Short mmCIF file of C-alpha atoms in Angstrom, two decimals:
data_model
loop_
_atom_site.label_atom_id
_atom_site.label_comp_id
_atom_site.label_asym_id
_atom_site.label_seq_id
_atom_site.Cartn_x
_atom_site.Cartn_y
_atom_site.Cartn_z
CA UNK A 736 113.00 -0.16 -11.10
CA UNK A 737 113.78 3.20 -9.35
CA UNK A 738 112.68 6.72 -9.44
CA UNK A 739 116.25 7.92 -9.58
CA UNK A 740 119.08 6.57 -11.72
CA UNK A 741 121.77 4.35 -10.20
CA UNK A 742 124.36 6.29 -12.10
CA UNK A 743 124.26 9.52 -14.10
CA UNK A 744 126.95 11.27 -16.10
CA UNK A 745 127.06 13.92 -18.73
CA UNK A 746 128.65 12.67 -21.95
CA UNK A 747 131.44 14.76 -23.31
CA UNK A 748 131.87 16.19 -26.83
CA UNK A 749 133.65 12.99 -27.96
CA UNK A 750 130.99 10.74 -26.70
CA UNK A 751 133.03 9.20 -23.93
CA UNK A 752 131.48 8.38 -20.54
CA UNK A 753 132.30 6.22 -17.58
CA UNK A 754 133.91 4.35 -16.11
CA UNK A 755 130.80 2.56 -14.79
CA UNK A 756 131.16 -0.82 -12.91
CA UNK A 757 128.45 -3.25 -14.03
CA UNK A 758 127.19 -6.48 -12.47
CA UNK A 759 127.31 -9.59 -14.81
CA UNK A 760 124.03 -11.40 -15.33
CA UNK A 761 121.88 -8.32 -14.65
CA UNK A 762 119.80 -6.72 -17.37
CA UNK A 763 120.47 -2.91 -17.81
CA UNK A 764 118.69 0.13 -19.14
CA UNK A 765 120.75 3.07 -20.16
CA UNK A 766 119.10 6.34 -21.17
CA UNK A 767 120.91 8.61 -23.61
CA UNK A 768 119.34 11.97 -23.34
CA UNK A 769 120.69 14.27 -25.95
CA UNK A 770 120.04 17.97 -25.73
CA UNK A 771 116.86 18.81 -27.49
CA UNK A 772 116.54 15.42 -29.01
CA UNK A 773 114.51 12.20 -28.23
CA UNK A 774 115.64 10.10 -25.37
CA UNK A 775 116.94 6.73 -26.55
CA UNK A 776 116.34 3.95 -23.93
CA UNK A 777 118.95 1.23 -24.39
CA UNK A 778 118.04 -2.18 -22.99
CA UNK A 779 120.59 -4.85 -22.70
CA UNK A 780 120.09 -8.56 -21.86
CA UNK A 781 122.17 -9.69 -18.80
CA UNK A 782 125.91 -9.13 -19.73
CA UNK A 783 127.73 -12.30 -19.01
CA UNK A 784 131.28 -11.12 -19.50
CA UNK A 785 133.50 -8.13 -18.76
CA UNK A 786 132.88 -5.38 -21.37
CA UNK A 787 135.23 -2.48 -21.34
CA UNK A 788 133.50 -0.54 -23.99
CA UNK A 789 129.78 0.21 -24.76
CA UNK A 790 128.39 2.35 -27.51
CA UNK A 791 125.08 4.17 -26.97
CA UNK A 792 123.50 5.07 -30.16
CA UNK A 793 121.50 8.32 -30.61
CA UNK A 794 118.96 8.96 -33.32
CA UNK A 795 120.94 10.27 -36.29
CA UNK A 796 119.60 13.53 -37.68
CA UNK A 797 121.93 13.99 -40.66
CA UNK A 798 123.14 11.87 -43.61
CA UNK A 799 121.65 8.79 -45.14
CA UNK A 800 120.65 7.33 -41.73
CA UNK A 801 118.94 10.59 -40.72
CA UNK A 802 117.06 10.69 -44.04
CA UNK A 803 115.90 7.13 -43.63
CA UNK A 804 114.73 7.38 -40.04
CA UNK A 805 112.96 10.70 -40.71
CA UNK A 806 109.98 8.79 -42.14
CA UNK A 807 109.52 6.83 -38.83
CA UNK A 808 106.93 8.47 -36.48
CA UNK A 809 109.03 8.14 -33.37
CA UNK A 810 107.25 11.13 -31.69
CA UNK A 811 103.93 9.09 -31.34
CA UNK A 812 103.73 8.76 -27.67
CA UNK A 813 100.52 6.52 -27.79
CA UNK A 814 102.55 3.75 -29.20
CA UNK A 815 105.96 2.25 -28.61
CA UNK A 816 108.76 3.00 -31.11
CA UNK A 817 111.01 0.03 -30.79
CA UNK A 818 114.26 -1.23 -32.47
CA UNK A 819 115.51 -4.67 -32.05
CA UNK A 820 119.21 -5.01 -32.92
CA UNK A 821 121.20 -8.14 -33.00
CA UNK A 822 124.91 -7.48 -32.19
CA UNK A 823 126.01 -11.06 -32.36
CA UNK A 824 124.82 -12.26 -35.73
CA UNK A 825 122.26 -11.80 -38.43
CA UNK A 826 118.90 -13.31 -37.63
CA UNK A 827 116.87 -15.62 -39.85
CA UNK A 828 113.51 -17.41 -39.89
CA UNK A 829 113.69 -21.06 -39.15
CA UNK A 830 116.97 -20.88 -37.35
CA UNK A 831 116.09 -18.05 -34.82
CA UNK A 832 113.00 -16.95 -33.04
CA UNK A 833 112.24 -13.42 -32.07
CA UNK A 834 108.87 -12.93 -30.33
CA UNK A 835 107.41 -9.70 -28.80
CA UNK A 836 104.46 -10.25 -26.55
CA UNK A 837 104.25 -13.84 -27.98
CA UNK A 838 104.23 -12.91 -31.65
CA UNK A 839 106.97 -14.41 -33.76
CA UNK A 840 108.49 -11.58 -35.86
CA UNK A 841 111.18 -13.65 -37.71
CA UNK A 842 108.98 -14.80 -40.49
CA UNK A 843 110.28 -16.12 -43.88
CA UNK A 844 108.94 -12.88 -45.56
CA UNK A 845 110.98 -10.72 -43.11
CA UNK A 846 114.10 -12.75 -42.52
CA UNK A 847 114.64 -15.46 -45.03
CA UNK A 848 117.97 -17.36 -45.32
CA UNK A 849 118.80 -15.15 -48.23
CA UNK A 850 117.71 -11.88 -46.72
CA UNK A 851 118.71 -11.98 -42.98
CA UNK A 852 117.99 -9.17 -40.49
CA UNK A 853 120.32 -7.35 -38.13
CA UNK A 854 117.98 -4.60 -37.07
CA UNK A 855 114.20 -4.33 -37.25
CA UNK A 856 112.25 -1.19 -36.55
CA UNK A 857 108.83 -1.61 -34.95
CA UNK A 858 106.39 1.34 -34.88
CA UNK A 859 102.88 2.34 -35.72
CA UNK A 860 103.60 3.31 -39.31
CA UNK A 861 100.23 4.69 -40.24
CA UNK A 862 99.65 6.15 -36.71
CA UNK A 863 96.21 4.45 -36.72
CA UNK A 864 96.70 2.64 -33.38
CA UNK A 865 96.64 -0.74 -35.22
CA UNK A 866 99.19 -3.17 -36.47
CA UNK A 867 99.22 -3.68 -40.19
CA UNK A 868 101.35 -4.57 -43.26
CA UNK A 869 105.12 -4.05 -43.11
CA UNK A 870 106.12 -0.68 -44.51
CA UNK A 871 108.57 -0.78 -47.30
CA UNK A 872 110.91 1.99 -46.13
CA UNK A 873 114.15 -0.03 -46.34
CA UNK A 874 113.35 -1.78 -49.72
CA UNK A 875 116.56 -0.42 -51.37
CA UNK A 876 118.66 -2.12 -48.67
CA UNK A 877 118.89 -5.83 -49.78
CA UNK A 878 119.86 -7.14 -46.45
CA UNK A 879 119.96 -6.49 -42.73
CA UNK A 880 117.22 -3.87 -42.13
CA UNK A 881 113.55 -4.44 -41.74
CA UNK A 882 110.36 -2.62 -40.45
CA UNK A 883 107.15 -3.68 -39.01
CA UNK A 884 103.92 -1.75 -38.60
CA UNK A 885 103.19 -2.73 -34.97
CA UNK A 886 101.08 -0.89 -32.38
CA UNK A 887 101.88 -1.57 -28.77
CA UNK A 888 99.91 0.70 -26.34
CA UNK A 889 102.34 2.72 -24.27
CA UNK A 890 99.79 3.28 -21.49
CA UNK A 891 99.61 -0.51 -20.51
CA UNK A 892 101.41 -1.12 -17.22
CA UNK A 893 102.68 -4.62 -17.85
CA UNK A 894 106.05 -4.80 -19.38
CA UNK A 895 106.65 -5.70 -23.03
CA UNK A 896 108.05 -9.26 -23.25
CA UNK A 897 110.84 -9.78 -25.82
CA UNK A 898 112.23 -13.32 -26.38
CA UNK A 899 115.13 -14.18 -28.64
CA UNK A 900 116.00 -17.80 -28.99
CA UNK A 901 114.79 -18.50 -25.39
CA UNK A 902 116.37 -15.50 -23.77
CA UNK A 903 113.58 -13.37 -22.21
CA UNK A 904 113.79 -9.57 -21.54
CA UNK A 905 110.93 -7.68 -20.17
CA UNK A 906 110.97 -3.85 -20.57
CA UNK A 907 108.71 -0.97 -19.66
CA UNK A 908 106.39 0.38 -22.23
CA UNK A 909 107.76 3.79 -22.55
CA UNK A 910 105.90 6.12 -24.91
CA UNK A 911 108.63 8.83 -24.76
CA UNK A 912 111.58 8.30 -27.02
CA UNK A 913 112.98 5.29 -28.72
CA UNK A 914 113.36 1.77 -27.23
CA UNK A 915 116.57 0.13 -28.48
CA UNK A 916 116.92 -3.45 -27.49
CA UNK A 917 120.32 -5.05 -28.06
CA UNK A 918 119.98 -8.74 -28.36
#
């Protein structure tokens, strides 16, 4: 909403930052800007209660998580690289609804009762500027993680509309970095 941030603070070696006073019922964007690494834009729905601690996740570069995410083309600035993460509970088709720009993403194939989802990675898998079949990069994880081959043009000025169970969040279409939406 502004050219300059409302608040800016270096994060120490231990990852601690703050304190930062927030307003309730206001959506927030936090940008984690690691030295030499990709920016991670954290988007939160309006926070309705006092929260003393918040964890901002960076893109892991080491270990199993780093190896898994190395196959995702996060550097493609023509398309959005988006992660939807449910911190409250696993999501499943039929009970929950997650739409992005009006398209339902919690299908029975992606989030059945037996194979629920906590985090979904949405990116242009083939880097062909088209949406396609879901990539199978998390197939050895039986639950919780999924991926979709989705192309959302980062040059479009209108915000990306994300709706989880009737709770709407509109975010900018940043082509730089990773957009992490905490639902």
